[in-house]
Short mmCIF file of C-alpha atoms and ligand atoms in Angstrom, two decimals:
data_model
loop_
_atom_site.label_atom_id
_atom_site.label_comp_id
_atom_site.label_asym_id
_atom_site.label_seq_id
_atom_site.Cartn_x
_atom_site.Cartn_y
_atom_site.Cartn_z
CA MET C 511 3.16 1.40 -7.54
CA ARG C 512 5.06 3.89 -7.29
CA ASP C 513 7.23 3.92 -4.02
CA TYR C 514 10.23 6.05 -2.16
CA ASP C 515 9.97 9.55 -3.17
CA THR C 516 13.74 10.01 -3.25
CA VAL C 517 13.64 13.23 -4.57
CA ASN C 518 11.03 14.97 -2.46
CA ALA C 519 11.23 12.99 0.80
CA PRO C 520 12.93 14.44 4.28
CA ARG C 521 16.94 13.20 4.69
CA SER C 522 15.85 11.70 8.22
CA THR C 523 14.69 8.12 8.11
CA THR C 524 14.96 7.52 12.16
CA PRO C 525 12.70 7.05 13.88
CA ILE C 526 10.34 5.29 11.81
CA TYR C 527 7.80 8.17 11.33
CA LEU C 528 4.26 7.44 11.73
CA ASP C 529 3.06 10.26 13.07
CA ASN C 530 1.68 12.00 9.97
CA ASN C 531 -1.66 13.45 11.74
CA ALA C 532 0.83 15.41 13.78
CA SER C 533 2.55 17.04 11.84
CA THR C 534 4.17 15.95 8.49
CA PRO C 535 7.78 16.10 7.38
CA MET C 536 8.12 19.24 4.50
CA ASP C 537 8.17 18.16 0.91
CA SER C 538 11.45 19.22 -0.78
CA ARG C 539 9.86 21.24 -3.19
CA VAL C 540 8.44 23.35 -0.62
CA ILE C 541 11.63 23.87 1.47
CA GLU C 542 13.83 25.08 -2.11
CA CYS C 543 10.44 27.14 -2.64
CA MET C 544 10.36 28.50 0.79
CA THR C 545 14.08 29.31 0.85
CA ASP C 546 14.21 31.08 -2.55
CA VAL C 547 11.45 33.46 -0.76
CA MET C 548 13.26 34.42 2.16
CA GLN C 549 16.60 34.69 0.28
CA SER C 550 15.17 36.92 -2.44
CA ASP C 551 11.85 38.42 -1.77
CA TYR C 552 11.41 39.69 1.82
CA GLY C 553 9.71 42.98 0.82
CA ASN C 554 6.41 43.61 3.36
CA PRO C 555 3.57 42.58 0.75
CA SER C 556 1.60 45.65 2.20
CA ASN C 557 4.07 47.78 0.85
CA THR C 558 3.22 48.53 -2.12
CA MET C 559 5.18 51.30 -3.29
CA HIS C 560 8.14 49.74 -4.41
CA LEU C 561 8.88 46.66 -6.22
CA CYS C 562 9.64 44.26 -3.60
CA GLY C 563 6.40 44.78 -1.53
CA ARG C 564 5.09 43.84 -5.02
CA ARG C 565 6.38 41.09 -5.56
CA GLY C 566 6.09 39.82 -1.71
CA ALA C 567 2.04 40.56 -2.87
CA GLU C 568 1.85 38.72 -5.87
CA LEU C 569 3.63 35.78 -4.46
CA VAL C 570 0.76 35.84 -1.43
CA GLU C 571 -1.42 35.99 -4.06
CA ILE C 572 -0.34 33.25 -6.30
CA ALA C 573 -0.41 31.10 -3.47
CA ARG C 574 -4.02 32.14 -2.41
CA ARG C 575 -5.42 31.01 -5.77
CA GLN C 576 -3.52 27.81 -4.83
CA VAL C 577 -4.73 26.86 -1.20
CA ALA C 578 -8.34 27.77 -2.97
CA SER C 579 -8.15 25.73 -6.09
CA LEU C 580 -7.49 22.84 -3.44
CA ILE C 581 -10.95 23.03 -2.04
CA GLY C 582 -12.94 24.36 -4.85
CA ALA C 583 -13.35 28.28 -2.98
CA ASN C 584 -12.37 31.37 -4.89
CA ALA C 585 -9.61 33.59 -4.25
CA ARG C 586 -10.79 35.92 -2.71
CA GLU C 587 -12.60 33.98 0.01
CA ILE C 588 -9.32 32.64 1.81
CA VAL C 589 -7.78 34.58 4.58
CA PHE C 590 -4.17 33.19 5.73
CA THR C 591 -3.94 33.01 9.31
CA SER C 592 -0.61 31.11 11.61
CA SER C 593 -2.64 28.08 12.77
CA ALA C 594 -5.68 25.63 11.79
CA THR C 595 -6.15 26.50 15.50
CA GLU C 596 -6.29 30.47 15.01
CA SER C 597 -8.45 29.39 11.90
CA CYS C 598 -11.11 27.95 14.12
CA ASN C 599 -11.29 30.63 16.83
CA LEU C 600 -11.55 33.44 13.85
CA ALA C 601 -14.48 31.30 12.57
CA ILE C 602 -16.44 30.42 15.48
CA LYS C 603 -15.60 33.57 17.68
CA GLY C 604 -16.00 35.95 14.90
CA VAL C 605 -19.57 34.14 14.11
CA ALA C 606 -20.45 34.75 17.60
CA GLU C 607 -19.43 38.03 17.86
CA MET C 608 -21.31 39.53 14.12
CA TYR C 609 -24.79 36.78 14.83
CA GLY C 610 -24.47 36.64 18.44
CA ARG C 611 -27.51 38.78 18.16
CA ARG C 612 -29.86 36.32 16.16
CA GLY C 613 -29.12 33.85 18.39
CA LYS C 614 -26.45 32.30 21.22
CA HIS C 615 -27.10 28.16 20.32
CA MET C 616 -24.13 26.13 18.84
CA VAL C 617 -24.10 22.98 17.93
CA THR C 618 -20.93 20.74 17.48
CA CYS C 619 -19.01 17.39 18.79
CA LEU C 620 -17.85 15.93 21.40
CA SER C 621 -14.99 14.50 19.82
CA GLU C 622 -13.74 17.74 17.72
CA HIS C 623 -10.06 18.88 18.04
CA LYS C 624 -9.26 21.26 21.32
CA ALA C 625 -9.05 24.29 18.41
CA VAL C 626 -12.91 24.08 18.39
CA ILE C 627 -14.10 22.73 21.74
CA ASN C 628 -11.64 25.12 23.57
CA PRO C 629 -12.95 29.02 21.69
CA LEU C 630 -17.26 27.24 22.53
CA ARG C 631 -16.33 26.50 25.22
CA ARG C 632 -15.34 30.23 25.79
CA LEU C 633 -18.01 31.31 24.43
CA GLU C 634 -20.05 29.86 27.30
CA SER C 635 -18.69 31.45 29.54
CA GLN C 636 -19.72 34.29 27.94
CA GLY C 637 -23.50 33.34 27.76
CA PHE C 638 -23.72 31.14 24.67
CA ASN C 639 -25.35 28.02 24.52
CA VAL C 640 -23.12 24.81 22.77
CA THR C 641 -24.71 21.39 22.12
CA GLN C 642 -22.08 18.66 21.97
CA LEU C 643 -23.57 15.73 20.27
CA SER C 644 -21.99 12.53 20.96
CA PRO C 645 -20.36 10.51 18.18
CA ASP C 646 -20.92 6.65 17.30
CA GLU C 647 -18.58 4.35 18.41
CA HIS C 648 -16.92 4.53 15.12
CA GLY C 649 -16.65 8.25 15.77
CA ARG C 650 -19.50 9.72 13.54
CA VAL C 651 -22.02 12.31 14.25
CA SER C 652 -25.47 11.97 12.04
CA VAL C 653 -27.15 14.17 10.16
CA GLU C 654 -30.18 13.42 11.99
CA GLN C 655 -28.84 14.40 15.59
CA ILE C 656 -27.37 17.56 13.67
CA ASN C 657 -30.70 18.11 12.22
CA GLU C 658 -32.73 17.70 15.70
CA ALA C 659 -30.14 19.47 17.92
CA ILE C 660 -30.75 22.81 16.14
CA THR C 661 -33.20 25.40 17.55
CA ALA C 662 -34.28 29.06 16.36
CA ALA C 663 -31.69 30.24 18.51
CA THR C 664 -28.97 28.55 16.50
CA ILE C 665 -26.41 30.67 14.35
CA LEU C 666 -23.38 28.03 13.68
CA ILE C 667 -22.46 24.43 13.32
CA SER C 668 -19.15 23.16 13.90
CA ILE C 669 -17.70 19.90 12.84
CA MET C 670 -14.93 18.16 11.24
CA ALA C 671 -14.46 16.94 8.07
CA ALA C 672 -11.68 13.84 9.98
CA ASN C 673 -11.37 12.87 13.12
CA ASN C 674 -7.24 13.43 14.57
CA VAL C 675 -7.03 10.26 16.24
CA VAL C 676 -9.14 7.61 14.95
CA GLY C 677 -9.36 9.35 11.00
CA THR C 678 -13.02 9.01 11.23
CA LEU C 679 -15.07 11.00 8.34
CA ASN C 680 -18.27 12.69 9.08
CA PRO C 681 -20.83 12.90 6.46
CA ILE C 682 -19.65 16.58 5.50
CA ALA C 683 -21.96 17.02 2.32
CA GLU C 684 -25.13 16.28 4.14
CA ILE C 685 -24.80 18.08 7.35
CA GLY C 686 -23.55 21.12 4.66
CA LYS C 687 -27.27 19.96 3.23
CA VAL C 688 -29.01 20.13 6.23
CA ALA C 689 -27.35 23.10 7.75
CA LYS C 690 -28.58 24.97 5.05
CA GLN C 691 -31.72 24.09 4.59
CA ARG C 692 -32.23 25.75 8.51
CA GLY C 693 -30.82 28.60 7.55
CA VAL C 694 -27.30 27.97 10.12
CA LEU C 695 -24.04 28.72 9.14
CA PHE C 696 -21.97 25.87 8.70
CA HIS C 697 -18.08 25.50 9.71
CA CYS C 698 -15.35 22.50 9.14
CA ASP C 699 -12.09 22.08 10.42
CA ALA C 700 -10.63 20.22 8.16
CA THR C 701 -7.50 20.09 9.32
CA GLN C 702 -6.76 16.11 8.36
CA ALA C 703 -8.88 16.12 5.65
CA VAL C 704 -7.48 18.80 3.42
CA GLY C 705 -4.26 16.91 0.99
CA LYS C 706 -5.53 13.48 1.78
CA ILE C 707 -9.30 13.48 0.76
CA PRO C 708 -11.54 15.49 -1.52
CA ILE C 709 -12.87 18.46 -0.30
CA ASP C 710 -14.89 20.87 -2.25
CA VAL C 711 -16.83 23.84 -0.15
CA GLU C 712 -19.55 24.37 -2.79
CA THR C 713 -21.08 20.79 -3.33
CA MET C 714 -20.04 20.37 0.15
CA GLY C 715 -22.07 23.10 1.68
CA ILE C 716 -19.46 24.80 3.95
CA ASP C 717 -19.51 28.15 4.83
CA LEU C 718 -16.21 28.28 6.69
CA LEU C 719 -13.46 26.27 6.67
CA SER C 720 -9.88 25.50 8.91
CA LEU C 721 -6.89 24.22 7.40
CA SER C 722 -2.82 24.12 8.06
CA ALA C 723 -0.23 23.56 6.23
CA HIS C 724 1.50 21.36 8.13
CA LYS C 725 -0.70 18.63 8.09
CA PHE C 726 0.34 17.95 4.31
CA HIS C 727 3.68 18.67 4.01
CA GLY C 728 3.64 21.91 3.86
CA PRO C 729 5.58 24.11 6.87
CA LYS C 730 4.42 24.52 10.49
CA GLY C 731 2.95 28.27 11.93
CA VAL C 732 0.82 29.16 8.59
CA GLY C 733 -2.49 28.44 8.04
CA ALA C 734 -6.18 29.52 6.30
CA LEU C 735 -9.68 30.02 6.55
CA TYR C 736 -11.88 29.55 4.20
CA ILE C 737 -15.23 32.41 4.55
CA ARG C 738 -18.11 31.65 1.86
CA GLY C 739 -17.98 35.08 -0.33
CA GLN C 740 -21.65 34.65 -1.21
CA SER C 741 -24.93 32.63 -0.72
CA PRO C 742 -24.91 33.47 1.97
CA LYS C 743 -22.10 35.97 2.17
CA VAL C 744 -20.40 35.34 6.03
CA ARG C 745 -19.44 38.03 7.88
CA LEU C 746 -16.70 37.58 10.58
CA ALA C 747 -16.03 40.20 13.49
CA PRO C 748 -11.83 39.89 13.75
CA GLN C 749 -10.25 38.07 16.74
CA ILE C 750 -6.49 40.52 15.83
CA ASP C 751 -6.87 43.98 15.07
CA GLY C 752 -3.90 46.31 14.21
CA GLY C 753 -2.78 47.56 10.62
CA GLY C 754 -6.07 45.71 9.06
CA GLN C 755 -4.46 43.28 6.63
CA GLU C 756 -6.40 40.54 4.42
CA GLU C 757 -8.85 42.73 4.12
CA GLY C 758 -8.82 43.49 8.48
CA LEU C 759 -9.81 40.27 9.53
CA ARG C 760 -6.19 39.15 10.32
CA SER C 761 -3.94 41.92 11.26
CA GLY C 762 -0.18 41.49 11.40
CA THR C 763 2.53 41.43 8.48
CA LEU C 764 1.90 38.21 6.17
CA ASN C 765 4.43 35.04 6.81
CA VAL C 766 5.43 35.70 3.11
CA PRO C 767 7.66 32.20 2.89
CA GLY C 768 5.08 30.20 4.55
CA ILE C 769 2.38 31.66 2.92
CA VAL C 770 4.31 30.36 -0.05
CA GLY C 771 5.10 27.04 1.33
CA MET C 772 1.31 26.35 1.95
CA GLY C 773 0.27 27.41 -0.94
CA LEU C 774 2.95 24.97 -2.87
CA ALA C 775 1.75 22.17 -0.66
CA CYS C 776 -1.72 22.78 -1.76
CA GLU C 777 -0.93 22.63 -5.22
CA ILE C 778 1.26 19.30 -4.94
CA ALA C 779 -1.75 17.64 -2.74
CA ARG C 780 -3.79 18.62 -5.72
CA ASN C 781 -1.93 16.86 -8.41
CA GLN C 782 -1.39 13.67 -6.46
CA LEU C 783 -3.74 13.17 -3.96
CA ASN C 784 -5.40 10.19 -5.37
CA GLU C 785 -1.76 8.38 -5.85
CA ASP C 786 -1.04 9.68 -2.29
CA ALA C 787 -4.31 8.67 -0.78
CA GLN C 788 -4.14 5.14 -2.51
CA ARG C 789 -0.37 4.08 -1.65
CA MET C 790 -1.08 5.59 1.89
CA GLU C 791 -4.64 3.11 2.39
CA THR C 792 -2.53 -0.27 0.86
CA LEU C 793 0.76 0.46 3.10
CA ARG C 794 -1.78 1.35 6.28
CA ASP C 795 -4.31 -1.65 5.37
CA HIS C 796 -0.98 -3.68 5.29
CA LEU C 797 -0.31 -3.11 8.48
CA PHE C 798 -3.36 -3.46 10.39
CA LYS C 799 -4.43 -7.12 8.75
CA SER C 800 -0.47 -8.31 9.29
CA LEU C 801 -0.52 -6.95 12.95
CA ALA C 802 -4.08 -8.37 13.76
CA SER C 803 -2.81 -11.73 11.58
CA ARG C 804 0.08 -12.01 14.19
CA LEU C 805 -1.17 -10.68 17.44
CA PRO C 806 -4.27 -11.86 19.60
CA ASN C 807 -6.86 -9.42 20.30
CA VAL C 808 -5.89 -6.21 18.07
CA THR C 809 -8.73 -4.03 17.48
CA LEU C 810 -9.63 -1.06 15.16
CA ASN C 811 -10.73 1.96 16.89
CA GLY C 812 -12.75 4.09 14.22
CA HIS C 813 -14.72 3.77 11.04
CA PRO C 814 -13.65 0.37 8.94
CA GLY C 815 -14.55 2.17 5.44
CA GLU C 816 -15.25 6.17 5.91
CA ARG C 817 -12.00 6.26 7.35
CA LEU C 818 -8.99 9.15 6.37
CA PRO C 819 -6.69 6.84 4.13
CA ASN C 820 -3.23 7.24 5.85
CA THR C 821 -5.11 6.50 9.71
CA LEU C 822 -4.32 3.36 11.65
CA ASN C 823 -6.07 3.74 15.41
CA VAL C 824 -5.70 0.13 17.40
CA SER C 825 -5.74 -1.08 20.29
CA PHE C 826 -3.16 -4.04 22.01
CA ALA C 827 -5.40 -6.07 24.65
CA GLY C 828 -3.57 -6.27 27.18
CA THR C 829 -0.95 -3.49 26.80
CA VAL C 830 -0.53 -0.22 28.05
CA ALA C 831 0.21 2.05 25.43
CA THR C 832 2.60 3.53 26.89
CA GLU C 833 4.81 0.79 27.94
CA LEU C 834 4.25 -0.34 24.78
CA MET C 835 5.61 2.66 22.65
CA GLN C 836 8.51 2.72 25.45
CA ARG C 837 10.01 -0.15 23.95
CA LEU C 838 9.53 1.23 20.81
CA PRO C 839 11.94 3.90 20.55
CA GLU C 840 12.40 3.25 16.25
CA ILE C 841 8.69 4.14 16.10
CA ALA C 842 7.44 7.41 16.18
CA ALA C 843 3.58 6.85 16.56
CA SER C 844 0.89 8.37 19.05
CA VAL C 845 -0.95 7.16 22.52
CA GLY C 846 -3.93 9.50 22.41
CA SER C 847 -3.46 12.98 20.30
CA ALA C 848 -0.84 14.64 20.36
CA CYS C 849 -2.33 17.81 20.12
CA ALA C 850 -3.63 16.89 23.57
CA GLY C 851 -0.28 19.04 25.26
CA GLY C 852 -0.23 16.61 27.61
CA THR C 853 -2.88 18.86 29.78
CA ASP C 854 -5.86 17.10 28.87
CA ASP C 855 -7.85 13.59 29.07
CA PRO C 856 -5.54 12.37 25.85
CA TYR C 857 -8.42 9.81 25.95
CA TYR C 858 -11.71 11.97 24.89
CA VAL C 859 -12.19 11.35 21.74
CA LEU C 860 -11.89 7.34 22.49
CA SER C 861 -14.24 7.82 25.47
CA ALA C 862 -16.97 10.12 23.38
CA MET C 863 -16.58 6.69 21.39
CA GLY C 864 -18.18 4.53 24.26
CA LEU C 865 -14.44 3.05 24.59
CA GLY C 866 -13.38 1.35 27.96
CA GLU C 867 -10.67 2.66 29.63
CA ASP C 868 -8.73 -0.53 29.07
CA ARG C 869 -8.91 0.02 25.06
CA ALA C 870 -8.40 2.99 25.41
CA ALA C 871 -5.33 2.89 27.22
CA SER C 872 -3.92 0.13 25.07
CA SER C 873 -4.44 2.50 21.66
CA ILE C 874 -1.46 3.55 19.51
CA ARG C 875 -2.82 5.73 16.36
CA PHE C 876 0.03 5.16 13.24
CA SER C 877 -0.44 7.66 10.78
CA LEU C 878 1.50 7.59 7.27
CA GLY C 879 2.02 10.27 5.25
CA ARG C 880 3.42 10.78 1.13
CA PHE C 881 7.09 9.42 2.14
CA THR C 882 6.07 6.65 4.16
CA ILE C 883 7.55 3.58 2.53
CA CYS C 884 6.54 -0.40 2.68
CA GLY C 885 9.78 -1.44 4.05
CA GLU C 886 9.25 0.88 7.09
CA ILE C 887 5.60 -0.46 7.61
CA ASP C 888 7.27 -3.85 7.53
CA SER C 889 9.80 -2.94 9.86
CA CYS C 890 6.82 -1.37 12.22
CA ILE C 891 5.01 -5.03 11.96
CA GLU C 892 7.93 -6.63 13.30
CA LYS C 893 8.85 -4.55 15.91
CA VAL C 894 5.45 -3.96 17.30
CA GLY C 895 5.19 -7.57 16.78
CA ASN C 896 7.84 -8.48 18.94
CA ALA C 897 7.27 -5.56 21.57
CA VAL C 898 3.18 -6.53 22.02
CA ASN C 899 4.81 -10.41 22.43
CA VAL C 900 7.48 -9.43 24.97
CA LEU C 901 4.07 -7.69 26.92
CA HIS C 902 2.43 -11.08 26.22
CA ASN C 903 5.58 -12.83 27.30
CA ASN C 904 5.28 -14.66 24.02
CA GLU C 905 6.28 -15.67 20.43
CA ILE C 906 6.30 -13.99 17.18
CA LYS C 907 7.43 -15.24 13.90
CA SER C 908 8.80 -12.51 11.49
CA PRO C 909 6.26 -11.17 9.00
CA ALA C 910 6.87 -10.43 5.44
CA CYS C 911 5.04 -8.07 3.01
CA GLN C 912 2.31 -9.48 2.04
CA ALA C 913 0.87 -5.92 0.36
CA GLY C 914 3.01 -7.03 -3.01
CA CYS C 915 3.95 -3.56 -2.89
CA CYS C 916 7.97 -4.85 -2.00
CA GLU C 917 8.03 -7.19 -4.86
CA GLY C 918 11.68 -6.90 -7.01
CA ARG C 919 12.43 -3.67 -5.05
CA ASN C 920 15.01 -2.64 -2.31
CA ASP C 921 13.27 -0.17 -0.14
CA SER C 922 16.43 1.35 2.13
N1 PLP H 2166 -7.73 20.10 14.29
C1 PLP H 2166 -7.34 19.61 13.70
C2 PLP H 2166 -8.78 18.14 13.68
C3 PLP H 2166 -6.23 18.86 13.71
O1 PLP H 2166 -5.82 17.80 14.07
C4 PLP H 2166 -5.62 19.92 14.61
C5 PLP H 2166 -3.94 19.40 14.77
O2 PLP H 2166 -3.60 18.56 14.62
C6 PLP H 2166 -6.05 20.68 14.31
C7 PLP H 2166 -7.26 21.67 14.33
C8 PLP H 2166 -4.59 22.46 15.03
O3 PLP H 2166 -3.79 22.86 13.97
P1 PLP H 2166 -2.85 24.03 14.26
O4 PLP H 2166 -1.73 23.02 14.76
O5 PLP H 2166 -2.65 24.28 12.95
O6 PLP H 2166 -3.10 24.73 15.00
#
């Protein structure tokens, strides 16, 4: 198995970074390419009267094809935005405004990201009706629940591909099928799934899909929305008015370096998706098995099988996760979801899954990335084990790599 990617990895190695669902370090190939663009390709891509502008426009179109190709779309179906949050807002509010006369009902799930929940909440205040389904104990919503929730007034289903807190995957292709059968548009927030698992808008029956570059080793501040171009052709009301860029759907001068970086990050992810996923899954499972074998009452949160290959959310019974993390300054991991931003209940996803307050409060999310190495996981096992034991007032013996991925190699 390939290990430490010395050429493309970020330079900083401390603390041990296991918070890739919050944001990923940029791949050095992406940084290099963006640096070139920032130095040389500064023309405004809307200004195609001169060579500099045309060059910018060309770069944007290359990136559009790279993004489309990662999700099985056509380049014309991609609109660049500033983030997945903006993409979700454009999808949800854009559908509401365009199709609201047909019906005023939307279906979603309680464990969705706030980027979906809050635009829907705003629509509720404007007279829309939103059904928020409860996920099961693993964090999954079923296709039967969706089918039952659809009424004659339903115009949109918004369900995430993968949950950011526990990594659970939803049955997206089945939901897409039901949406089609019932004539309802389907928006999928695939922010955590893109670049980690295969996503294909055609075979999954997705009409609108939100993604964000910083979740797969691309830059922050750039996202995209896929908008189905045929069968059916989805129409959205723009939410930002101005110069009419992106076919009028998203005005504002395009962030050319960011878009180029996103395109390259998509191409890299597509080329090494399986390899990256396998490595992360092996290390993630090693982390869980080692923690579970050394510590009492370690419980997995999320689906045991239908889960992102990089995500491990565990509860350490008898501890409070915030206290545990305070004892672990060398480890960057998440308590609840980083995106809750401190203003919302950080446990709302775990609560929606039916986890009790104690279990939710003792949960930590470890999320791996392309550049996570076995030595870091081993170190994490030791440090977390020791910290939990201090809290439990117990002793722990030092772990050795059981995944077999360190043999004959020095990770330092
Ligand atoms: N949707 C999901 C599932 C997420 O995990 C996140 C961020 O963590 C977002 C949307 C928002 O993404 P962005 O940071 O690009 O706005």
